[in-house]
Short mmCIF file of C-alpha atoms in Angstrom, two decimals:
data_model
loop_
_atom_site.label_atom_id
_atom_site.label_comp_id
_atom_site.label_asym_id
_atom_site.label_seq_id
_atom_site.Cartn_x
_atom_site.Cartn_y
_atom_site.Cartn_z
CA MET A 238 0.19 0.11 -0.08
CA ARG A 239 1.26 3.49 -0.90
CA THR A 240 1.30 6.33 1.66
CA LEU A 241 1.50 10.02 0.74
CA LEU A 242 2.88 12.44 3.27
CA ARG A 243 1.48 15.72 1.70
CA GLY A 244 2.20 19.27 2.18
CA GLY A 245 5.36 19.39 4.49
CA GLN A 246 8.39 21.64 4.08
CA ILE A 247 11.07 19.09 2.78
CA LEU A 248 14.64 19.01 4.05
CA ASP A 249 16.16 16.26 2.17
CA GLY A 250 19.37 15.49 4.25
CA ALA A 251 21.72 16.50 1.57
CA GLY A 252 21.75 20.13 2.63
CA ALA A 253 19.38 21.71 0.16
CA PRO A 254 17.12 24.47 1.70
CA ALA A 255 13.57 23.73 2.55
CA TYR A 256 10.82 23.73 -0.12
CA ARG A 257 7.16 22.42 0.17
CA GLY A 258 6.34 19.18 -1.16
CA ASP A 259 5.17 15.64 -0.79
CA VAL A 260 6.66 12.29 -0.20
CA ARG A 261 5.34 8.97 -1.44
CA LEU A 262 6.11 5.83 0.23
CA ASN A 263 5.49 2.41 -1.58
CA GLY A 264 6.33 -0.51 0.57
CA ASP A 265 9.92 -0.14 2.33
CA LYS A 266 11.05 2.46 -0.33
CA ILE A 267 10.48 6.17 -1.06
CA GLU A 268 8.94 6.18 -4.58
CA ALA A 269 8.90 10.02 -5.18
CA VAL A 270 9.53 13.28 -3.88
CA GLY A 271 8.12 16.52 -5.05
CA ALA A 272 4.88 18.18 -5.94
CA LEU A 273 2.69 14.88 -6.14
CA SER A 274 -1.16 14.35 -6.65
CA PRO A 275 -2.86 11.55 -4.42
CA LEU A 276 -3.27 8.06 -6.28
CA PRO A 277 -6.61 6.17 -5.91
CA ASP A 278 -6.57 4.13 -2.76
CA GLU A 279 -3.49 5.75 -1.27
CA GLN A 280 -3.27 6.42 2.24
CA VAL A 281 -2.83 10.47 2.70
CA ILE A 282 -1.12 11.86 5.78
CA ASP A 283 -1.28 15.59 6.15
CA VAL A 284 2.00 17.05 7.27
CA SER A 285 1.34 20.63 6.46
CA GLY A 286 3.32 22.87 8.81
CA CYS A 287 5.64 20.01 9.45
CA VAL A 288 9.19 19.60 8.39
CA VAL A 289 9.55 16.26 6.58
CA CYS A 290 13.09 14.74 6.30
CA PRO A 291 14.90 11.29 6.72
CA ALA A 292 14.56 9.79 10.00
CA PHE A 293 17.65 10.46 12.17
CA VAL A 294 20.74 8.13 12.24
CA ASP A 295 22.35 8.18 15.46
CA MET A 296 25.76 6.47 15.01
CA HIS A 297 26.78 6.14 18.79
CA ARG A 298 24.18 4.77 21.33
CA HIS A 299 25.48 2.15 23.72
CA MET A 300 22.33 0.08 23.53
CA ASP A 301 24.07 -3.03 22.45
CA ALA A 302 22.14 -5.46 24.63
CA HIS A 303 18.78 -3.61 24.68
CA PRO A 304 17.51 -5.08 21.16
CA LEU A 305 18.00 -8.51 22.76
CA LEU A 306 16.10 -7.62 26.05
CA GLY A 307 12.77 -6.62 24.38
CA ASP A 308 13.17 -2.93 24.79
CA ASP A 309 10.12 -1.01 22.82
CA MET A 310 12.77 1.81 21.78
CA ALA A 311 10.23 4.32 22.59
CA VAL A 312 12.94 6.68 23.92
CA GLU A 313 14.47 6.66 20.61
CA LEU A 314 11.48 6.61 18.36
CA ARG A 315 10.24 9.97 20.09
CA GLN A 316 13.49 11.67 19.13
CA GLY A 317 12.88 10.64 15.51
CA ILE A 318 15.82 8.19 15.43
CA ALA A 319 15.08 5.39 12.93
CA THR A 320 18.85 4.07 12.70
CA THR A 321 21.60 3.55 15.34
CA ALA A 322 24.97 2.05 15.58
CA VAL A 323 26.03 0.03 18.62
CA GLY A 324 29.71 -1.07 19.68
CA ASN A 325 31.14 2.12 20.16
CA CYS A 326 34.17 3.38 22.34
CA GLY A 327 35.66 -0.02 22.21
CA PHE A 328 32.58 -1.25 24.38
CA SER A 329 30.81 -4.08 22.05
CA LEU A 330 28.83 -6.65 23.63
CA ALA A 331 30.63 -9.24 21.73
CA PRO A 332 32.90 -10.86 21.76
CA TYR A 333 32.03 -12.18 25.31
CA GLY A 334 32.66 -15.28 27.10
CA GLY A 335 35.90 -17.28 28.42
CA ALA A 336 38.01 -16.69 31.30
CA PHE A 337 37.43 -12.98 31.61
CA ALA A 338 33.69 -12.72 30.78
CA ALA A 339 32.71 -12.00 34.51
CA GLU A 340 35.12 -8.89 34.42
CA LYS A 341 34.11 -7.85 31.09
CA ARG A 342 30.41 -7.83 32.19
CA GLU A 343 30.98 -5.65 35.11
CA ASN A 344 33.11 -3.34 33.12
CA ASP A 345 30.21 -2.93 30.63
CA ALA A 346 27.47 -2.35 33.22
CA PRO A 347 28.03 1.62 33.44
CA ILE A 348 27.93 1.85 29.57
CA LEU A 349 25.82 -0.83 28.18
CA GLY A 350 23.97 -1.79 31.22
CA ARG A 351 23.52 -5.04 32.98
CA TYR A 352 22.90 -8.09 30.64
CA PRO A 353 22.34 -11.64 31.28
CA GLU A 354 25.54 -13.81 31.72
CA SER A 355 24.20 -16.18 28.98
CA PHE A 356 24.77 -13.61 26.31
CA ARG A 357 28.08 -15.23 25.26
CA PHE A 358 28.63 -14.33 21.58
CA GLN A 359 31.33 -14.22 19.26
CA PHE A 360 30.61 -11.35 16.78
CA PRO A 361 29.04 -12.87 14.11
CA GLU A 362 26.71 -14.72 16.21
CA TYR A 363 25.79 -11.49 17.87
CA LEU A 364 24.76 -9.81 14.53
CA ASN A 365 22.50 -13.13 13.94
CA ALA A 366 20.85 -12.44 17.32
CA LEU A 367 20.36 -8.80 16.44
CA GLU A 368 18.75 -9.83 13.10
CA SER A 369 16.31 -12.17 15.06
CA SER A 370 15.45 -9.73 17.50
CA ALA A 371 12.49 -7.85 15.87
CA SER A 372 14.02 -4.53 16.90
CA GLY A 373 12.03 -1.35 16.82
CA LEU A 374 15.16 0.43 15.13
CA ASN A 375 17.37 -0.34 12.21
CA LEU A 376 20.63 -1.34 13.69
CA THR A 377 24.28 -1.53 12.65
CA ALA A 378 27.28 -2.65 14.71
CA LEU A 379 30.95 -1.96 15.39
CA ILE A 380 33.11 -4.43 17.01
CA GLY A 381 35.11 -2.94 19.77
CA LEU A 382 38.93 -3.35 20.36
CA GLY A 383 38.42 -3.21 23.95
CA ALA A 384 36.12 -6.03 24.11
CA VAL A 385 38.49 -8.07 21.90
CA ARG A 386 41.44 -7.36 24.28
CA ILE A 387 39.33 -8.20 27.52
CA SER A 388 38.28 -11.45 25.95
CA LEU A 389 41.91 -12.51 25.18
CA THR A 390 43.85 -11.02 28.10
CA GLY A 391 41.57 -9.24 30.62
CA PHE A 392 42.76 -6.08 31.96
CA SER A 393 46.47 -6.93 31.83
CA ASP A 394 48.81 -4.15 30.96
CA ALA A 395 51.27 -6.28 29.59
CA PRO A 396 51.96 -6.35 25.73
CA LEU A 397 49.99 -8.49 23.62
CA SER A 398 51.80 -11.58 22.58
CA SER A 399 52.02 -12.58 18.80
CA SER A 400 49.47 -15.26 19.39
CA ALA A 401 47.23 -12.74 21.17
CA LEU A 402 47.77 -10.36 18.12
CA ASN A 403 46.85 -13.03 15.59
CA ALA A 404 43.68 -14.06 17.64
CA ALA A 405 42.63 -10.34 17.70
CA ARG A 406 43.11 -9.71 14.19
CA GLY A 407 41.08 -13.12 13.37
CA MET A 408 38.16 -11.84 15.48
CA LEU A 409 38.18 -8.41 13.82
CA GLN A 410 38.42 -9.95 10.30
CA ASP A 411 35.53 -12.39 11.19
CA ALA A 412 33.50 -9.40 12.45
CA LEU A 413 34.03 -7.30 9.39
CA ASP A 414 33.29 -10.41 7.05
CA ALA A 415 30.08 -10.78 8.90
CA GLY A 416 29.00 -7.38 8.38
CA ALA A 417 30.40 -5.15 11.17
CA ALA A 418 30.00 -1.40 10.09
CA GLY A 419 33.75 -0.70 11.40
CA ILE A 420 35.90 -1.05 14.48
CA SER A 421 35.68 1.06 17.40
CA ALA A 422 38.49 1.96 20.04
CA GLY A 423 38.22 3.51 23.27
CA ILE A 424 41.93 4.44 23.86
CA MET A 425 41.04 6.26 27.11
CA TYR A 426 39.64 3.22 28.87
CA LEU A 427 41.27 0.27 30.46
CA PRO A 428 42.70 -2.03 29.18
CA GLU A 429 42.84 -0.26 25.74
CA TYR A 430 44.96 2.62 27.23
CA TYR A 431 47.74 0.01 27.68
CA THR A 432 47.63 -0.81 23.83
CA ALA A 433 50.79 0.11 22.10
CA ARG A 434 50.86 1.66 18.71
CA ASP A 435 52.41 -1.38 17.00
CA GLU A 436 49.67 -3.46 18.42
CA TYR A 437 46.92 -0.96 16.91
CA ARG A 438 48.87 -1.20 13.58
CA ALA A 439 48.70 -5.15 13.65
CA MET A 440 45.15 -5.51 15.01
CA LEU A 441 43.64 -2.90 12.47
CA ALA A 442 45.14 -4.54 9.27
CA PRO A 443 41.66 -6.02 8.19
CA LEU A 444 40.34 -2.53 7.88
CA ARG A 445 42.58 -1.88 5.11
CA GLY A 446 40.80 -1.71 1.75
CA THR A 447 37.32 -2.10 3.15
CA GLY A 448 36.43 1.79 3.39
CA LYS A 449 34.92 0.98 6.85
CA PRO A 450 36.02 3.49 9.48
CA LEU A 451 37.93 3.37 12.83
CA VAL A 452 35.58 5.01 15.16
CA THR A 453 37.46 6.00 18.14
CA HIS A 454 37.30 7.47 21.66
CA ILE A 455 40.54 9.36 21.93
CA ARG A 456 43.09 9.05 24.78
CA GLY A 457 42.54 12.28 26.14
CA GLU A 458 39.99 14.99 25.97
CA GLY A 459 41.53 17.54 28.36
CA ASP A 460 44.98 18.33 28.86
CA GLY A 461 46.21 15.62 26.15
CA LEU A 462 43.62 16.67 23.62
CA VAL A 463 45.92 17.76 20.79
CA ALA A 464 48.31 14.96 21.19
CA SER A 465 45.59 12.41 21.42
CA VAL A 466 43.76 13.80 18.36
CA ARG A 467 47.32 13.67 16.61
CA GLU A 468 47.74 10.00 17.82
CA VAL A 469 44.65 8.76 16.20
CA ILE A 470 45.20 10.69 12.82
CA GLU A 471 48.58 8.68 12.90
CA ILE A 472 46.94 5.22 13.89
CA ALA A 473 44.35 5.65 11.07
CA ARG A 474 47.25 6.73 8.32
CA GLU A 475 48.95 3.66 9.40
CA ALA A 476 45.85 1.47 8.96
CA GLU A 477 44.80 3.22 5.74
CA CYS A 478 41.33 3.47 7.00
CA PRO A 479 38.80 6.30 7.50
CA LEU A 480 38.69 7.92 10.92
CA GLU A 481 35.75 9.08 12.85
CA ILE A 482 36.60 10.80 16.08
CA SER A 483 33.95 10.15 18.75
CA HIS A 484 32.21 12.82 20.83
CA PHE A 485 34.85 15.57 19.86
CA LYS A 486 35.23 18.10 22.86
CA SER A 487 37.51 19.82 25.05
CA CYS A 488 37.37 19.11 28.74
CA GLY A 489 39.09 20.85 31.62
CA LYS A 490 38.25 24.66 32.57
CA GLN A 491 42.03 25.51 31.92
CA ASN A 492 41.49 24.16 28.30
CA TRP A 493 38.27 26.03 27.33
CA ARG A 494 38.17 28.17 24.12
CA LYS A 495 41.83 27.29 23.21
CA GLU A 496 42.69 23.58 22.82
CA ILE A 497 39.48 22.74 20.61
CA PHE A 498 41.21 24.87 17.91
CA ARG A 499 44.37 23.49 18.05
CA ALA A 500 42.70 20.14 17.87
CA ILE A 501 40.63 21.19 14.72
CA ASP A 502 43.98 22.35 13.28
CA GLU A 503 45.35 18.96 13.56
CA ILE A 504 42.47 17.45 11.87
CA GLU A 505 42.24 19.97 9.28
CA ALA A 506 45.87 19.51 8.36
CA ALA A 507 45.35 15.90 7.70
CA ARG A 508 42.00 16.55 5.86
CA ALA A 509 44.06 18.90 3.52
CA HIS A 510 46.52 15.99 2.92
CA GLY A 511 43.69 13.72 1.54
CA GLN A 512 43.25 11.83 4.76
CA ASP A 513 39.41 10.86 5.52
CA VAL A 514 38.93 12.43 8.94
CA THR A 515 35.50 13.29 10.38
CA VAL A 516 34.13 14.01 13.97
CA ASP A 517 30.85 13.96 15.80
CA PHE A 518 29.48 15.70 18.68
CA TYR A 519 26.55 15.55 21.35
CA PRO A 520 24.70 18.90 21.93
CA TYR A 521 25.45 19.24 25.64
CA THR A 522 28.13 20.64 27.92
CA GLY A 523 28.22 17.69 30.20
CA GLY A 524 29.54 14.09 29.30
CA SER A 525 28.85 10.92 30.86
CA THR A 526 31.00 7.60 31.47
CA ALA A 527 32.01 5.22 34.36
CA LEU A 528 33.44 6.44 37.43
CA THR A 529 36.14 3.92 36.96
CA THR A 530 37.55 6.33 34.34
CA MET A 531 38.65 8.25 37.41
CA LEU A 532 40.96 5.38 38.41
CA PRO A 533 44.55 6.43 37.57
CA PRO A 534 46.31 3.65 35.53
CA ALA A 535 49.03 3.76 38.27
CA PHE A 536 46.52 2.43 40.77
CA VAL A 537 44.93 -0.33 38.57
CA LYS A 538 48.43 -1.55 37.49
CA GLY A 539 46.86 -3.96 34.93
CA ASP A 540 44.49 -5.70 37.34
CA MET A 541 41.11 -4.02 37.69
CA ALA A 542 39.56 -6.62 39.94
CA ALA A 543 42.49 -6.21 42.26
CA ALA A 544 42.36 -2.26 42.07
CA LEU A 545 38.55 -2.41 42.96
CA LYS A 546 39.11 -4.87 46.01
CA ALA A 547 41.86 -2.49 47.15
CA LEU A 548 39.28 0.44 47.24
CA GLY A 549 37.65 -1.42 50.09
CA THR A 550 40.65 -0.92 52.38
CA ARG A 551 42.06 2.07 54.07
CA GLU A 552 45.37 1.64 52.56
CA GLY A 553 43.88 1.48 49.02
CA VAL A 554 41.71 4.63 49.65
CA ASP A 555 44.79 6.48 50.93
CA GLU A 556 46.68 5.39 47.62
CA PHE A 557 43.66 6.37 45.29
CA ARG A 558 43.45 9.68 47.00
CA ALA A 559 47.16 10.44 46.67
CA LEU A 560 47.32 9.30 42.98
CA SER A 561 44.08 11.21 42.31
CA ARG A 562 46.03 14.41 43.08
CA LEU A 563 48.76 14.08 40.65
CA ARG A 564 49.10 15.13 37.09
CA TYR A 565 50.20 12.31 34.49
CA ASP A 566 51.58 12.34 30.80
CA GLY A 567 49.22 10.58 28.62
CA TRP A 568 46.01 10.31 31.01
CA ASP A 569 43.57 13.21 31.79
CA ASN A 570 42.97 13.30 35.53
CA TYR A 571 39.52 15.01 35.88
CA ALA A 572 39.80 14.96 39.64
CA LEU A 573 42.16 17.81 38.87
CA THR A 574 41.13 19.35 35.57
CA LEU A 575 37.49 19.34 36.41
CA GLY A 576 37.21 18.79 40.11
CA TRP A 577 34.78 16.33 41.93
CA GLU A 578 32.35 19.16 42.32
CA ARG A 579 31.70 18.83 38.51
CA ILE A 580 31.16 15.14 38.68
CA ILE A 581 27.56 13.91 39.31
CA VAL A 582 26.77 10.29 40.32
CA SER A 583 24.23 9.15 37.70
CA GLY A 584 23.80 5.55 37.82
CA VAL A 585 24.17 2.70 40.48
CA CYS A 586 23.41 -0.98 40.53
CA ARG A 587 22.62 -1.45 44.16
CA GLU A 588 19.51 -0.01 45.82
CA HIS A 589 21.12 1.44 48.93
CA ASN A 590 23.37 3.64 46.84
CA ARG A 591 20.44 5.24 44.94
CA LYS A 592 20.68 7.87 47.49
CA PHE A 593 23.80 9.37 45.84
CA CYS A 594 22.45 9.69 42.44
CA GLY A 595 21.70 13.11 41.17
CA LEU A 596 24.49 14.51 43.66
CA THR A 597 27.86 15.78 42.86
CA VAL A 598 30.72 13.47 44.35
CA THR A 599 31.66 16.40 46.58
CA ASP A 600 28.16 17.11 47.78
CA ALA A 601 27.18 13.48 48.40
CA ALA A 602 30.40 12.97 50.46
CA GLN A 603 29.70 15.97 52.54
CA LYS A 604 25.92 15.03 52.81
CA PHE A 605 26.64 11.30 53.88
CA GLY A 606 29.44 11.70 56.29
CA PHE A 607 32.52 10.60 54.00
CA ASP A 608 35.96 11.89 54.66
CA ASP A 609 36.15 13.58 51.32
CA ALA A 610 35.17 13.20 47.52
CA GLU A 611 37.94 10.60 47.06
CA ALA A 612 36.42 8.35 49.90
CA LEU A 613 33.02 8.59 48.38
CA ALA A 614 34.21 7.65 44.87
CA ALA A 615 36.46 4.63 46.39
CA TYR A 616 33.35 3.52 48.27
CA LEU A 617 31.15 3.46 45.39
CA MET A 618 33.68 1.81 42.90
CA TYR A 619 34.28 -1.01 45.59
CA ASP A 620 30.84 -1.73 46.60
CA GLU A 621 29.33 -1.59 43.09
CA ALA A 622 32.41 -3.52 41.68
CA GLY A 623 33.12 -0.61 39.16
CA GLN A 624 29.49 -0.20 37.89
CA THR A 625 28.72 3.19 38.77
CA SER A 626 28.01 6.03 36.16
CA ILE A 627 28.78 9.45 36.25
CA ILE A 628 28.05 12.74 34.51
CA ASN A 629 30.89 15.25 34.04
CA LEU A 630 30.24 18.93 33.44
CA SER A 631 33.24 19.25 31.41
CA MET A 632 32.75 21.49 28.45
CA HIS A 633 32.38 25.21 27.41
CA PRO A 634 29.39 26.16 25.24
CA ASP A 635 31.70 28.19 22.68
CA ASP A 636 33.78 24.90 22.29
CA VAL A 637 30.65 22.82 21.53
CA ASP A 638 29.58 25.45 19.04
CA ALA A 639 32.79 25.49 17.28
CA VAL A 640 32.46 21.54 16.59
CA ALA A 641 29.01 21.93 15.78
CA ARG A 642 29.96 24.31 12.97
CA LEU A 643 32.58 22.28 11.46
CA PRO A 644 31.08 20.90 8.06
CA TYR A 645 32.55 17.26 8.76
CA ALA A 646 30.93 17.08 12.16
CA SER A 647 27.80 14.91 12.59
CA VAL A 648 25.50 14.68 15.60
CA ILE A 649 25.41 11.72 18.13
CA SER A 650 23.70 11.00 21.60
CA ASP A 651 26.33 8.96 22.93
CA ALA A 652 23.45 7.57 25.03
CA LEU A 653 24.53 5.09 28.08
CA TYR A 654 22.11 2.42 29.03
CA ALA A 655 23.14 1.78 32.75
CA ASP A 656 20.39 1.12 35.07
CA SER A 657 19.59 4.50 36.31
CA ASP A 658 16.77 6.81 37.25
CA THR A 659 19.16 9.91 36.72
CA PRO A 660 20.88 9.25 33.27
CA HIS A 661 22.49 11.88 31.02
CA PRO A 662 19.43 13.72 29.43
CA ARG A 663 21.19 13.24 26.08
CA LYS A 664 19.74 9.68 26.01
CA PHE A 665 16.39 11.17 25.84
CA GLY A 666 16.62 14.31 23.85
CA ALA A 667 19.96 14.63 21.84
CA MET A 668 18.37 14.96 18.59
CA PRO A 669 15.51 17.28 19.36
CA ARG A 670 17.93 19.43 21.42
CA LEU A 671 20.17 20.16 18.34
CA TRP A 672 16.72 21.37 16.68
CA THR A 673 15.60 23.27 19.56
CA ASP A 674 18.78 24.92 20.90
CA PHE A 675 21.22 25.16 18.05
CA VAL A 676 18.74 25.96 15.30
CA ARG A 677 15.58 27.77 16.86
CA ALA A 678 16.92 29.27 19.91
CA ARG A 679 20.42 30.34 19.02
CA HIS A 680 20.82 30.05 15.32
CA VAL A 681 24.30 28.23 15.61
CA LEU A 682 23.18 25.95 12.60
CA ALA A 683 20.89 26.59 9.60
CA PRO A 684 18.04 24.05 9.62
CA GLU A 685 19.07 22.34 6.49
CA GLU A 686 22.82 21.85 8.03
CA ALA A 687 21.30 20.33 11.29
CA ILE A 688 19.26 17.89 9.48
CA ARG A 689 22.21 17.07 7.06
CA LYS A 690 24.33 16.29 10.61
CA MET A 691 21.59 14.00 11.83
CA THR A 692 20.77 11.97 8.58
CA ARG A 693 23.28 12.10 5.34
CA MET A 694 26.41 12.60 7.15
CA PRO A 695 26.23 9.62 9.69
CA ALA A 696 24.47 7.27 6.98
CA GLU A 697 27.36 7.89 4.89
CA ARG A 698 30.07 7.48 7.29
CA LEU A 699 28.58 4.14 8.21
CA GLY A 700 27.93 2.96 4.63
CA LEU A 701 24.34 2.88 4.97
CA LYS A 702 23.19 2.58 1.44
CA GLY A 703 19.85 4.27 0.66
CA ARG A 704 19.47 5.84 4.14
CA GLY A 705 19.85 9.31 5.39
CA THR A 706 18.54 11.09 2.15
CA LEU A 707 14.83 11.74 1.13
CA ALA A 708 15.15 10.43 -2.63
CA ALA A 709 13.35 8.13 -4.86
CA GLY A 710 14.47 4.70 -4.47
CA GLY A 711 15.78 5.03 -1.02
CA PHE A 712 14.47 3.21 2.15
CA ALA A 713 11.42 4.84 3.49
CA ASP A 714 12.71 6.00 6.84
CA VAL A 715 11.06 9.41 7.12
CA LEU A 716 10.25 11.86 9.67
CA ALA A 717 7.75 14.70 10.10
CA PHE A 718 7.89 16.83 12.92
CA GLU A 719 6.34 20.04 13.91
CA PRO A 720 9.11 22.73 14.08
CA ASP A 721 7.73 24.75 16.93
CA ALA A 722 6.70 21.66 19.08
CA PHE A 723 9.69 19.19 18.50
CA ARG A 724 11.73 19.60 21.43
CA ASP A 725 13.69 17.86 24.17
CA CYS A 726 12.10 17.82 27.45
CA ALA A 727 15.08 16.07 29.33
CA THR A 728 17.20 18.13 31.66
CA TYR A 729 19.76 17.27 34.13
CA SER A 730 17.27 17.52 37.00
CA SER A 731 14.58 15.70 35.06
CA PRO A 732 16.72 13.53 32.59
CA THR A 733 13.89 10.83 31.63
CA ARG A 734 11.08 12.91 30.12
CA PRO A 735 10.47 11.98 26.45
CA ALA A 736 10.89 14.29 23.74
CA GLN A 737 7.74 15.74 22.13
CA GLY A 738 6.63 16.83 18.67
CA VAL A 739 6.81 14.09 16.42
CA ARG A 740 3.85 14.02 13.93
CA ALA A 741 4.70 10.84 11.88
CA LEU A 742 7.85 8.53 11.86
CA TYR A 743 8.10 5.66 9.42
CA ILE A 744 10.70 3.02 9.55
CA ASN A 745 11.11 0.94 6.24
CA GLY A 746 7.81 2.24 5.13
CA GLN A 747 5.89 1.20 8.45
CA ALA A 748 4.38 3.72 10.78
CA ARG A 749 5.96 3.86 14.13
CA ILE A 750 4.54 7.15 15.36
CA LEU A 751 1.32 8.97 14.25
CA SER A 752 0.32 12.22 15.73
CA ASP A 753 2.96 11.83 18.64
CA ALA A 754 1.60 8.34 19.48
CA LEU A 755 3.45 5.11 19.12
CA THR A 756 1.84 2.79 16.61
CA GLY A 757 2.62 -0.42 14.56
CA ALA A 758 4.83 -3.20 15.03
CA PRO A 759 8.85 -3.05 15.01
CA SER A 760 9.92 -2.72 11.59
CA GLY A 761 13.60 -2.27 12.17
CA ARG A 762 16.21 -4.28 10.55
CA LEU A 763 19.92 -5.18 11.03
CA ILE A 764 22.09 -3.45 8.48
CA ARG A 765 25.36 -5.03 7.31
CA PRO A 766 27.25 -2.53 5.50
#
């Protein structure tokens, strides 16, 4: 059956200015776009007064397990999202299993959320499971280098042996052959932090010639930003692969309004020499991650389980406190560059710790009688086996705006799926926030450019053929929203309020939202670029 979305303002995703027109859907494809007359027996949906555009592509959500857990995807659908990529920052659900499975599952919890111990997949099996999940969204997946390394050597800081490197390369090759959209890295995170340059060169060999990207969380986004950007540019150059720098930003008050421009210079120099380098960002000044990212590598010493256990002792807390007050080469210490007063506890796994959620580490320590912020942080990491999530208020608005204006910067949410009543609001509102704040309120971006950053740009980076642009023959992932009513409602104080203002959302030609109400059966697909 055909459907005609009639009378909207078309923003095609390719960056063209808006024009009044119609979009005809036929099955799972777009049949025509332009000035169209209704056909007999065609369903006509009046979208006059609405922006009509490709449904959004969020290339960075950490919802790896949620399609397998029966999530209805309402949070994503109400933002106009039709397609998302999982497996970012080196955190992919697969590979999962073997001797270090328990450590991986605990390490994943603040990012991916808690998932059943039975989810033991190699990456091709994981893709097959996603394909069978009847997901509410289109999904594509990256394989994470962190997950690969943990599966082989846990959190060891020792160099990878030749047999481990061969095994890692084999896992990555199998994943790409099975349909992974690329490889992700999380160089800031343990154990990837320990990975040497020659190890990256060896492991990333399967990317060469595929056109698939390395999508990476860089080593440092604070004092080490410029050096970290230079590092991943060089890694990607040696691997001969496209590079996507994830959630590109500058953290730490002393770095605001200067270091981001030095980092941009590094990227633009690489681009000028023909290297395929792009970035993405989320439209907030606060980030979110695991509390264990505050553990200095000098404290962990390649054994995360032992480090967490030590935090339950007075001696361990004293050592953590002392090391947290030092500066390091090659590792950003946010306890110094931000301060515990700008770090909010956002997710815990044990009920008796929920009282800390929504408070800064400093305020929570004072309120509940801990000696200092380090003592509370140590208690949480010990008591929760490292499964605590945080929000860090780390960025300056001017720096975020500078990244937003880059013609090669696309938009992501970087949504975390930890079990939390106080998540980062980007999980519930990143896409409409770009429209509400960056387009309508402050005019940082033109409407057509904002839509391009949420549609065609990420679709092209992920190799998603036929998606991200309103054009005849493309897949019928189409969004209509009311420009004055489409908005994010989630805030840091009320972070779980759903977005509003979607008039219609179609995924593969099936209506998922009509008049701001969820409707229809899941129609998402697994996409293997």
